[in-house]
Amino acid sequence: MAEQTIINMVNEVFIDSFEIPADKLVPEANIFNDLGLDSLDIVDLVVALQKKFAVAIRDDERVRTIRTLGDIYNFIQLIKTEGNK
Amino acid sequence: MRRVAITGLGAITPLGNSVEALISGLERGECATQYMPEWQKYKGLRCLVGAPVRMQDEQLIPRQNRRSMGRLSIFAAQAAQQALKDAGVSREELSSSRLGCVIGSTMGSAESINEAFETLIPDFDLSKLNSTKFFQCISHTAAMNVAQYLGIIGTVMATNAACASALQAIGAGYNLIRLGEQDIMLCGGAEGLHPTVVGSFDVLFATSSSYNQAPKKTPRPFDVKRDGLVCGEGSGIVVLEDYERAKKRKAKIYAEIIGYSSHGNGSHVSESKREAITLCVKEALERAAVSSRDVDYINAHATATIQGDKEEAAAIRQIFGDTVAVSSLKGNIGHTLGASGSIELIASLIMMEKNIIYPTLNLEEPDKDCQGIMHVMKPLNKKINILLKNCFAFGGINAALVCKKEK
């Protein structure tokens, strides 16, 4: 389970960058089908997450497996943990 | 060749975000120029006045359309929607391959281009650029964004000829309909105000810089105290339509386009040349099959530069003498650059409809070099049957359009 701080910060990206109402931001929400993101948005999502969390994920293959908001929470949690090792 | 009617108008301007607001501002003799204190951070920028648009309702454009739009594309999209509504173009017509758009601008969004370089250059790091910045910066940004937003599948083109962009767009749409390649065209121009755009004129000493503390007194087209142009922004879009088609569906016809011409001057990138202007205007009149005596009103390009106004006045003097009413709207809305041709044409078409000519604001004493033509210095009640719209651009590109009132 990702930290609440990470969840809040990821949700801020979706609210600020993609104008998605906060009540739609639940872990099981599919970012394509439920939140309406497309291929261009994924580029912007990566740029925004890199800036928000000061991480480099652009060339990380695991980004391609992300489907839900929960996947992002967990991915960022994992990246932060890896970075701290 | 088919005939071409103008059946819809839309405008986002420094005087307001509709055709009605524009006309209302012109009727009040309002000047949209204002002091721009935030421009002071640019060293060497002498002109600190501009004519900005108060952007409104951009959130009504869905995010997935808006994300690729810079300021100028938002203006173009809003003006295009107004024009379509005004023309009564149906949803079915809009999605037909017989409807297209040609929309020009000097370049892509200046604000977005600056943001892109500000993001990129400090660390030379491409990974910080978002996906849609490119689409805001490209030269055909207005045309392609309007087409995507409205679902246009006909011809989509951009004319990028600086201050002649909008008139060239209308000319291109006019020709596409005349040739039978399209039935309806959304045409015009758009521009976004940014200090770096002002700077491009400022380095050439072509901007107004003596009125930073008295912004309502500038620009001053044709006036003895003119000291350069004031940049504005906005968009003007007109709906052009096959004349017979428009008549058949009983559309309101603002005017018929009867002549268009565009030429290069072949001699200088920034200096207007009276000979080249004369060639262009004469050719537009010839193509319209009218003589100089038939023209009732000339909506001048006149941006209030020392050199440009003098050359335009000389060309008008040579062709028309002092018998045709002339005014420039730059004193009201500044120079909206790539949008000026269409915004000012729209205002001229309303003048034609209302039988009134709005004067050149801030013209108090015509300069010696600009005399010998019939300056309109206060509102003039006059029937306009035929009007001429001039546009002249950096790069030595001139354009002229002749319109005839629908009887």
Coordinates of C-alpha atoms in Angstrom, one line a residue:
Chain A
M1 CA 0.0 0.0 0.0
A2 CA 1.4 3.4 -1.0
E3 CA 1.9 6.1 1.5
Q4 CA -0.9 8.7 1.7
T5 CA 1.5 11.5 0.7
I6 CA 2.3 9.7 -2.5
I7 CA -1.4 9.1 -3.2
N8 CA -2.2 12.7 -2.6
M9 CA 0.6 14.0 -4.8
V10 CA -0.3 11.6 -7.7
N11 CA -3.9 12.8 -7.4
E12 CA -2.8 16.4 -7.6
V13 CA -1.1 15.6 -10.9
F14 CA -4.4 14.2 -12.3
I15 CA -6.4 17.2 -11.0
D16 CA -3.9 19.8 -12.2
S17 CA -2.7 18.3 -15.4
F18 CA -5.8 16.5 -16.6
E19 CA -8.6 18.4 -14.9
I20 CA -10.1 15.2 -13.5
P21 CA -12.5 15.7 -10.6
A22 CA -11.1 14.4 -7.2
D23 CA -14.0 12.1 -6.7
K24 CA -13.0 10.0 -9.7
L25 CA -9.6 9.4 -8.3
V26 CA -9.9 6.0 -6.8
P27 CA -7.1 3.3 -6.9
E28 CA -9.1 1.0 -9.2
A29 CA -9.8 3.7 -11.8
N30 CA -8.4 2.7 -15.2
I31 CA -6.4 5.7 -16.4
F32 CA -7.5 5.1 -20.0
N33 CA -11.1 3.9 -19.8
D34 CA -12.2 5.5 -16.6
L35 CA -10.1 8.7 -16.5
G36 CA -9.9 9.3 -20.3
L37 CA -6.2 9.6 -20.8
D38 CA -4.7 8.9 -24.2
S39 CA -1.2 8.3 -25.7
L40 CA -0.3 12.1 -25.5
D41 CA -1.5 12.3 -21.9
I42 CA 0.8 9.4 -20.9
V43 CA 3.8 11.5 -22.1
D44 CA 2.5 14.4 -20.0
L45 CA 1.8 12.1 -17.1
V46 CA 5.4 10.9 -17.1
V47 CA 6.7 14.5 -17.4
A48 CA 4.5 15.6 -14.5
L49 CA 5.3 12.7 -12.3
Q50 CA 9.1 13.2 -12.9
K51 CA 8.7 16.8 -11.8
K52 CA 6.4 16.1 -8.9
F53 CA 8.5 13.4 -7.4
A54 CA 12.0 14.3 -8.7
V55 CA 12.4 10.9 -10.3
A56 CA 13.5 9.7 -13.7
I57 CA 11.0 7.3 -15.1
R58 CA 10.8 8.2 -18.8
D59 CA 12.8 5.2 -20.0
D60 CA 11.6 2.8 -17.3
E61 CA 9.9 -0.1 -19.0
R62 CA 7.6 -0.6 -16.0
V63 CA 5.7 2.5 -17.0
R64 CA 4.2 0.5 -19.9
T65 CA 2.4 -1.9 -17.6
I66 CA 0.5 0.8 -15.7
R67 CA -3.2 0.6 -16.1
T68 CA -4.8 1.9 -13.0
L69 CA -4.3 4.8 -10.6
G70 CA -3.4 2.2 -8.0
D71 CA -0.6 1.0 -10.3
I72 CA 0.8 4.5 -10.3
Y73 CA 0.7 4.9 -6.6
N74 CA 2.5 1.5 -6.2
F75 CA 5.0 2.3 -9.0
I76 CA 6.0 5.6 -7.4
Q77 CA 6.2 4.0 -4.0
L78 CA 8.5 1.4 -5.5
I79 CA 10.7 4.0 -7.3
K80 CA 11.1 6.0 -4.1
T81 CA 12.0 2.9 -2.2
E82 CA 14.5 1.9 -4.8
G83 CA 16.0 5.4 -4.7
N84 CA 16.4 5.3 -1.0
K85 CA 18.4 2.0 -1.1
Chain B
M1 CA -15.6 30.3 -61.8
R2 CA -18.1 30.2 -59.0
R3 CA -19.0 33.3 -57.0
V4 CA -18.1 33.6 -53.3
A5 CA -20.2 35.0 -50.5
I6 CA -19.3 35.9 -46.9
T7 CA -22.1 34.4 -44.7
G8 CA -20.7 34.3 -41.2
L9 CA -18.5 36.4 -38.9
G10 CA -16.7 35.7 -35.6
A11 CA -14.2 37.9 -33.7
I12 CA -12.1 37.8 -30.5
T13 CA -10.5 41.3 -30.2
P14 CA -8.9 43.7 -27.8
L15 CA -12.2 45.6 -27.7
G16 CA -14.2 42.5 -26.7
N17 CA -14.8 38.9 -27.5
S18 CA -17.5 39.1 -30.2
V19 CA -18.3 41.0 -33.3
E20 CA -20.9 43.0 -31.3
A21 CA -18.3 43.9 -28.7
L22 CA -15.8 45.0 -31.4
I23 CA -18.4 47.2 -33.1
S24 CA -19.6 48.6 -29.9
G25 CA -16.0 49.6 -29.0
L26 CA -15.5 51.2 -32.4
E27 CA -18.8 53.1 -32.1
R28 CA -17.6 54.5 -28.7
G29 CA -14.3 55.5 -30.2
E30 CA -12.5 53.3 -27.7
C31 CA -8.8 52.6 -27.7
A32 CA -7.7 49.2 -26.4
T33 CA -4.1 50.1 -25.9
Q34 CA -2.8 49.7 -22.3
Y35 CA 0.4 50.0 -20.4
M36 CA 2.1 46.6 -19.9
P37 CA 4.2 46.9 -16.8
E38 CA 5.3 43.2 -16.8
W39 CA 7.2 43.9 -20.1
Q40 CA 9.7 46.0 -18.2
K41 CA 11.8 42.9 -17.4
Y42 CA 12.9 42.8 -21.1
K43 CA 16.0 44.9 -21.4
G44 CA 16.0 47.1 -24.4
L45 CA 12.3 46.9 -25.1
R46 CA 11.2 50.5 -25.5
C47 CA 7.6 49.9 -26.3
L48 CA 5.6 49.1 -23.1
V49 CA 2.1 49.3 -24.5
G50 CA -0.1 46.6 -26.1
A51 CA -3.6 45.8 -26.9
P52 CA -4.4 42.5 -25.2
V53 CA -7.5 40.3 -25.3
R54 CA -9.2 39.4 -22.1
M55 CA -9.4 35.7 -22.6
Q56 CA -12.8 34.2 -21.5
D57 CA -14.5 30.8 -21.5
E58 CA -11.5 28.9 -22.7
Q59 CA -12.5 26.1 -20.2
L60 CA -15.5 25.4 -22.5
I61 CA -13.1 23.9 -25.0
P62 CA -12.6 20.3 -23.9
R63 CA -9.2 19.6 -22.4
Q64 CA -8.2 17.2 -25.1
N65 CA -8.7 19.9 -27.7
R66 CA -7.4 22.7 -25.6
R67 CA -4.1 21.0 -24.6
S68 CA -2.6 21.5 -28.1
M69 CA -3.8 25.2 -28.3
G70 CA -1.7 28.2 -27.4
R71 CA -3.3 31.5 -26.9
L72 CA -3.9 32.2 -30.6
S73 CA -5.5 28.9 -31.3
I74 CA -8.0 29.4 -28.5
F75 CA -8.9 32.8 -30.0
A76 CA -9.2 31.1 -33.4
A77 CA -11.4 28.3 -32.1
Q78 CA -13.7 30.7 -30.3
A79 CA -14.0 33.1 -33.3
A80 CA -14.6 30.1 -35.6
Q81 CA -17.5 28.9 -33.4
Q82 CA -19.0 32.3 -33.5
A83 CA -18.7 32.5 -37.3
L84 CA -20.3 29.1 -37.8
K85 CA -23.2 30.0 -35.6
D86 CA -23.6 33.3 -37.4
A87 CA -23.7 31.6 -40.7
G88 CA -26.1 28.9 -39.6
V89 CA -23.8 26.1 -40.8
S90 CA -25.3 22.7 -39.7
R91 CA -23.5 19.9 -38.0
E92 CA -23.8 17.8 -41.2
E93 CA -22.3 20.5 -43.3
L94 CA -19.5 21.0 -40.7
S95 CA -18.5 17.3 -41.0
S96 CA -18.6 17.3 -44.8
S97 CA -15.4 17.0 -46.9
R98 CA -16.7 20.0 -48.8
L99 CA -16.0 22.3 -45.8
G100 CA -12.5 23.3 -45.0
C101 CA -10.5 26.0 -43.2
V102 CA -7.5 28.2 -43.9
I103 CA -6.3 30.1 -40.9
G104 CA -3.0 32.0 -40.8
S105 CA -0.8 33.6 -38.2
T106 CA 2.7 35.1 -38.1
M107 CA 4.0 32.0 -36.4
G108 CA 2.9 29.5 -33.7
S109 CA 2.0 30.7 -30.3
A110 CA 4.8 33.1 -29.2
E111 CA 4.0 32.4 -25.5
S112 CA 4.3 28.7 -26.1
I113 CA 7.5 29.0 -28.1
N114 CA 9.0 31.0 -25.2
E115 CA 7.8 28.4 -22.6
A116 CA 9.3 25.6 -24.7
F117 CA 12.7 27.2 -24.8
E118 CA 12.5 28.3 -21.2
T119 CA 11.9 24.6 -20.3
L120 CA 14.5 23.2 -22.7
I121 CA 17.4 25.5 -22.6
P122 CA 18.6 25.7 -18.9
D123 CA 19.5 22.0 -18.8
F124 CA 19.1 21.1 -22.5
D125 CA 16.7 18.4 -21.2
L126 CA 14.0 17.3 -23.6
S127 CA 12.4 15.0 -21.0
K128 CA 10.8 18.1 -19.4
L129 CA 8.8 19.0 -22.5
N130 CA 5.2 17.9 -22.5
S131 CA 3.6 16.2 -25.5
T132 CA 1.5 19.0 -26.8
K133 CA 3.9 22.0 -26.6
F134 CA 5.0 21.3 -30.2
F135 CA 1.4 21.5 -31.4
Q136 CA 1.1 25.0 -29.8
C137 CA 4.3 26.1 -31.5
I138 CA 4.0 24.9 -35.1
S139 CA 3.2 27.5 -37.8
H140 CA -0.1 25.9 -38.7
T141 CA -1.3 25.7 -35.1
A142 CA -4.5 27.7 -35.5
A143 CA -5.7 26.0 -38.7
M144 CA -5.0 22.5 -37.4
N145 CA -6.4 23.1 -33.9
V146 CA -9.6 24.6 -35.3
A147 CA -10.0 21.7 -37.7
Q148 CA -9.4 19.2 -34.9
Y149 CA -11.7 20.9 -32.5
L150 CA -14.6 21.3 -35.0
G151 CA -14.0 17.9 -36.8
I152 CA -13.3 19.5 -40.1
I153 CA -12.2 17.0 -42.8
G154 CA -12.1 19.3 -45.9
T155 CA -9.0 21.2 -47.0
V156 CA -7.0 22.5 -44.0
M157 CA -4.2 25.0 -44.6
A158 CA -2.3 27.8 -43.0
T159 CA -1.1 31.0 -44.5
N160 CA 1.9 32.3 -42.6
A161 CA 2.6 35.7 -44.1
A162 CA 2.9 37.8 -40.9
C163 CA 0.5 40.7 -41.1
A164 CA -1.0 39.6 -44.4
S165 CA -1.8 36.1 -43.1
A166 CA -5.5 36.6 -42.5
L167 CA -6.1 38.2 -45.9
Q168 CA -4.1 35.6 -47.7
A169 CA -6.2 33.0 -45.8
I170 CA -9.4 34.6 -47.1
G171 CA -7.9 34.8 -50.5
A172 CA -7.0 31.2 -50.5
G173 CA -10.4 30.1 -49.3
Y174 CA -12.0 32.4 -51.9
N175 CA -10.0 30.6 -54.6
L176 CA -10.8 27.1 -53.4
I177 CA -14.5 27.9 -53.6
R178 CA -14.2 29.7 -56.9
L179 CA -12.4 26.6 -58.3
G180 CA -15.2 24.3 -57.0
E181 CA -12.8 22.4 -54.7
Q182 CA -14.7 23.4 -51.6
D183 CA -18.2 24.7 -50.9
I184 CA -17.7 26.4 -47.5
M185 CA -14.5 27.7 -45.9
L186 CA -13.7 29.0 -42.5
C187 CA -11.0 31.6 -43.1
G188 CA -9.1 34.2 -41.2
G189 CA -6.2 34.8 -38.9
A190 CA -5.1 34.7 -35.3
E191 CA -2.3 36.1 -33.2
G192 CA -1.1 36.1 -29.6
L193 CA 0.4 39.1 -27.9
H194 CA 3.8 38.5 -26.3
P195 CA 6.7 40.9 -25.5
T196 CA 9.1 38.9 -27.8
V197 CA 6.7 39.6 -30.7
V198 CA 6.7 43.3 -29.8
G199 CA 10.5 43.0 -29.6
S200 CA 10.7 41.9 -33.3
F201 CA 9.3 45.3 -34.3
D202 CA 11.0 47.2 -31.4
V203 CA 14.5 46.3 -32.6
L204 CA 13.7 47.9 -35.9
F205 CA 12.4 51.0 -34.2
A206 CA 8.9 50.3 -35.7
T207 CA 7.0 50.3 -32.3
S208 CA 5.4 53.2 -30.5
S209 CA 7.5 54.1 -27.5
S210 CA 6.7 57.8 -26.8
Y211 CA 3.3 57.1 -25.3
N212 CA 4.0 54.5 -22.6
Q213 CA 2.6 56.9 -20.1
A214 CA -0.3 57.9 -22.3
P215 CA -1.4 54.6 -23.9
K216 CA -4.8 55.8 -25.2
K217 CA -3.0 58.2 -27.5
T218 CA -1.3 55.5 -29.5
P219 CA -1.1 54.1 -32.2
R220 CA -1.7 57.2 -34.4
P221 CA -2.1 56.0 -38.0
F222 CA -1.3 58.7 -40.6
D223 CA -0.9 61.3 -37.8
V224 CA 2.0 63.8 -37.7
K225 CA 2.8 62.6 -34.2
R226 CA 2.7 58.9 -34.9
D227 CA 5.7 57.0 -33.7
G228 CA 5.1 53.4 -34.5
L229 CA 2.8 50.4 -34.1
V230 CA 1.2 48.9 -31.0
C231 CA 0.9 45.1 -31.1
G232 CA -2.5 43.6 -30.4
E233 CA -3.9 40.1 -30.5
G234 CA -7.1 38.1 -31.3
S235 CA -8.7 36.3 -34.1
G236 CA -11.2 37.1 -36.9
I237 CA -12.8 34.2 -38.8
V238 CA -15.3 34.5 -41.7
V239 CA -17.4 31.9 -43.3
L240 CA -17.0 31.9 -47.1
E241 CA -19.5 30.1 -49.1
D242 CA -20.4 29.3 -52.7
Y243 CA -22.6 32.2 -53.6
E244 CA -25.4 30.2 -55.3
R245 CA -25.4 27.8 -52.4
A246 CA -25.8 30.6 -49.9
K247 CA -28.6 32.1 -51.9
K248 CA -30.4 28.8 -52.2
R249 CA -30.4 28.3 -48.4
K250 CA -31.4 31.9 -47.9
A251 CA -28.3 32.6 -45.8
K252 CA -27.5 36.2 -44.8
I253 CA -24.9 37.5 -47.2
Y254 CA -22.7 40.2 -45.7
A255 CA -20.9 40.7 -49.0
E256 CA -19.6 39.1 -52.1
I257 CA -15.8 38.8 -52.6
I258 CA -15.2 40.1 -56.1
G259 CA -11.4 40.6 -56.2
Y260 CA -8.3 39.5 -54.5
S261 CA -4.6 39.9 -55.1
S262 CA -1.4 39.2 -53.3
H263 CA 2.2 40.1 -54.4
G264 CA 5.7 40.3 -53.1
N265 CA 7.6 43.5 -53.3
G266 CA 10.8 41.8 -54.3
S267 CA 12.9 44.6 -52.9
H268 CA 13.0 44.8 -49.1
V269 CA 12.0 42.7 -46.1
S270 CA 10.7 45.4 -43.9
E271 CA 10.2 48.6 -45.9
S272 CA 6.8 49.0 -47.6
K273 CA 7.1 50.1 -51.2
R274 CA 4.4 52.2 -52.8
E275 CA 5.0 50.7 -56.2
A276 CA 4.3 47.2 -54.9
I277 CA 1.2 48.3 -53.0
T278 CA -0.1 50.0 -56.1
L279 CA 0.5 46.9 -58.2
C280 CA -1.4 44.7 -55.7
V281 CA -4.4 47.1 -55.2
K282 CA -4.7 47.7 -58.9
E283 CA -4.7 44.1 -59.7
A284 CA -7.4 43.4 -57.1
L285 CA -9.6 46.1 -58.6
E286 CA -9.0 44.7 -62.1
R287 CA -9.9 41.2 -61.0
A288 CA -13.0 42.7 -59.4
A289 CA -13.8 44.4 -62.7
V290 CA -14.3 47.7 -60.9
S291 CA -12.6 51.0 -61.3
S292 CA -11.0 53.1 -58.5
R293 CA -14.1 55.4 -58.8
D294 CA -16.4 52.6 -57.8
V295 CA -14.8 52.0 -54.4
D296 CA -16.6 53.7 -51.5
Y297 CA -14.3 52.8 -48.6
I298 CA -10.7 51.7 -48.1
N299 CA -9.9 50.0 -44.8
A300 CA -6.2 50.8 -44.7
H301 CA -3.4 48.7 -43.3
A302 CA -1.9 51.9 -41.7
T303 CA -0.2 50.6 -38.6
A304 CA 1.2 54.1 -37.6
T305 CA 4.8 53.4 -38.6
I306 CA 6.5 56.4 -40.1
Q307 CA 7.5 54.6 -43.3
G308 CA 4.5 52.2 -43.8
D309 CA 1.8 54.8 -43.5
K310 CA 3.6 57.1 -45.9
E311 CA 3.9 54.4 -48.6
E312 CA 0.3 53.3 -48.2
A313 CA -1.0 56.9 -48.4
A314 CA 1.1 57.5 -51.5
A315 CA -0.3 54.4 -53.2
I316 CA -3.9 55.3 -52.3
R317 CA -3.3 58.9 -53.5
Q318 CA -2.0 57.6 -56.8
I319 CA -4.9 55.2 -57.4
F320 CA -7.8 57.0 -55.8
G321 CA -6.7 60.6 -55.3
D322 CA -8.7 62.2 -52.4
T323 CA -12.1 60.9 -53.5
V324 CA -12.4 57.7 -51.5
A325 CA -12.9 57.5 -47.7
V326 CA -10.0 55.9 -45.9
S327 CA -9.6 54.9 -42.3
S328 CA -7.5 52.5 -40.2
L329 CA -8.8 50.7 -37.1
K330 CA -5.3 50.3 -35.6
G331 CA -5.9 53.3 -33.4
N332 CA -8.7 51.3 -31.7
I333 CA -7.4 47.7 -31.6
G334 CA -3.7 48.1 -32.2
H335 CA -2.0 45.9 -34.8
T336 CA -3.3 42.4 -34.4
L337 CA -0.7 41.2 -37.0
G338 CA -1.8 37.9 -38.5
A339 CA -5.4 38.5 -37.4
S340 CA -5.6 42.1 -38.6
G341 CA -6.8 41.4 -42.1
S342 CA -9.9 39.4 -41.0
I343 CA -10.7 41.4 -37.8
E344 CA -10.6 44.6 -39.7
L345 CA -12.5 43.1 -42.7
I346 CA -15.3 42.0 -40.3
A347 CA -15.5 45.5 -38.9
S348 CA -15.6 46.9 -42.5
L349 CA -18.4 44.5 -43.4
I350 CA -20.5 45.8 -40.5
M351 CA -19.7 49.4 -41.5
M352 CA -21.1 48.3 -45.0
E353 CA -24.2 46.9 -43.3
K354 CA -24.8 50.0 -41.1
N355 CA -23.8 52.6 -43.7
I356 CA -21.2 54.2 -41.5
I357 CA -17.5 54.6 -41.6
Y358 CA -15.6 54.5 -38.3
P359 CA -12.8 57.0 -38.2
T360 CA -9.0 56.6 -37.7
L361 CA -8.7 57.0 -34.0
N362 CA -5.9 59.2 -32.8
L363 CA -5.6 60.8 -36.2
E364 CA -5.7 64.5 -35.3
E365 CA -3.4 66.0 -37.9
P366 CA -2.5 64.1 -41.0
D367 CA 1.2 64.1 -41.6
K368 CA 2.4 65.9 -44.7
D369 CA 3.5 62.6 -46.2
C370 CA 0.1 61.1 -45.6
Q371 CA -2.1 63.9 -47.1
G372 CA -3.9 64.0 -50.4
I373 CA -6.3 61.2 -49.5
M374 CA -9.7 61.4 -47.9
H375 CA -9.0 60.7 -44.2
V376 CA -12.1 59.8 -42.1
M377 CA -11.4 61.6 -38.8
K378 CA -14.9 61.4 -37.3
P379 CA -17.8 58.9 -37.9
L380 CA -19.0 59.3 -41.4
N381 CA -22.5 58.2 -42.5
K382 CA -22.0 56.8 -45.9
K383 CA -23.4 54.1 -48.1
I384 CA -20.7 51.5 -48.9
N385 CA -21.3 49.4 -52.0
I386 CA -17.7 48.4 -52.6
L387 CA -14.9 48.3 -50.1
L388 CA -11.2 47.6 -50.3
K389 CA -9.2 45.9 -47.5
N390 CA -5.4 46.3 -47.5
C391 CA -2.8 44.3 -45.6
F392 CA 1.0 44.6 -45.9
A393 CA 3.5 42.3 -44.2
F394 CA 7.1 41.9 -43.2
G395 CA 8.8 40.1 -45.9
G396 CA 7.4 42.5 -48.5
I397 CA 4.1 40.6 -48.9
N398 CA 1.1 42.6 -49.8
A399 CA -2.6 41.6 -50.1
A400 CA -5.8 43.4 -51.1
L401 CA -9.4 42.2 -51.1
V402 CA -12.4 43.8 -52.7
C403 CA -15.9 43.1 -51.4
K404 CA -19.3 44.1 -52.8
K405 CA -22.5 44.7 -50.8
E406 CA -25.2 42.2 -51.5
K407 CA -28.2 44.0 -52.9

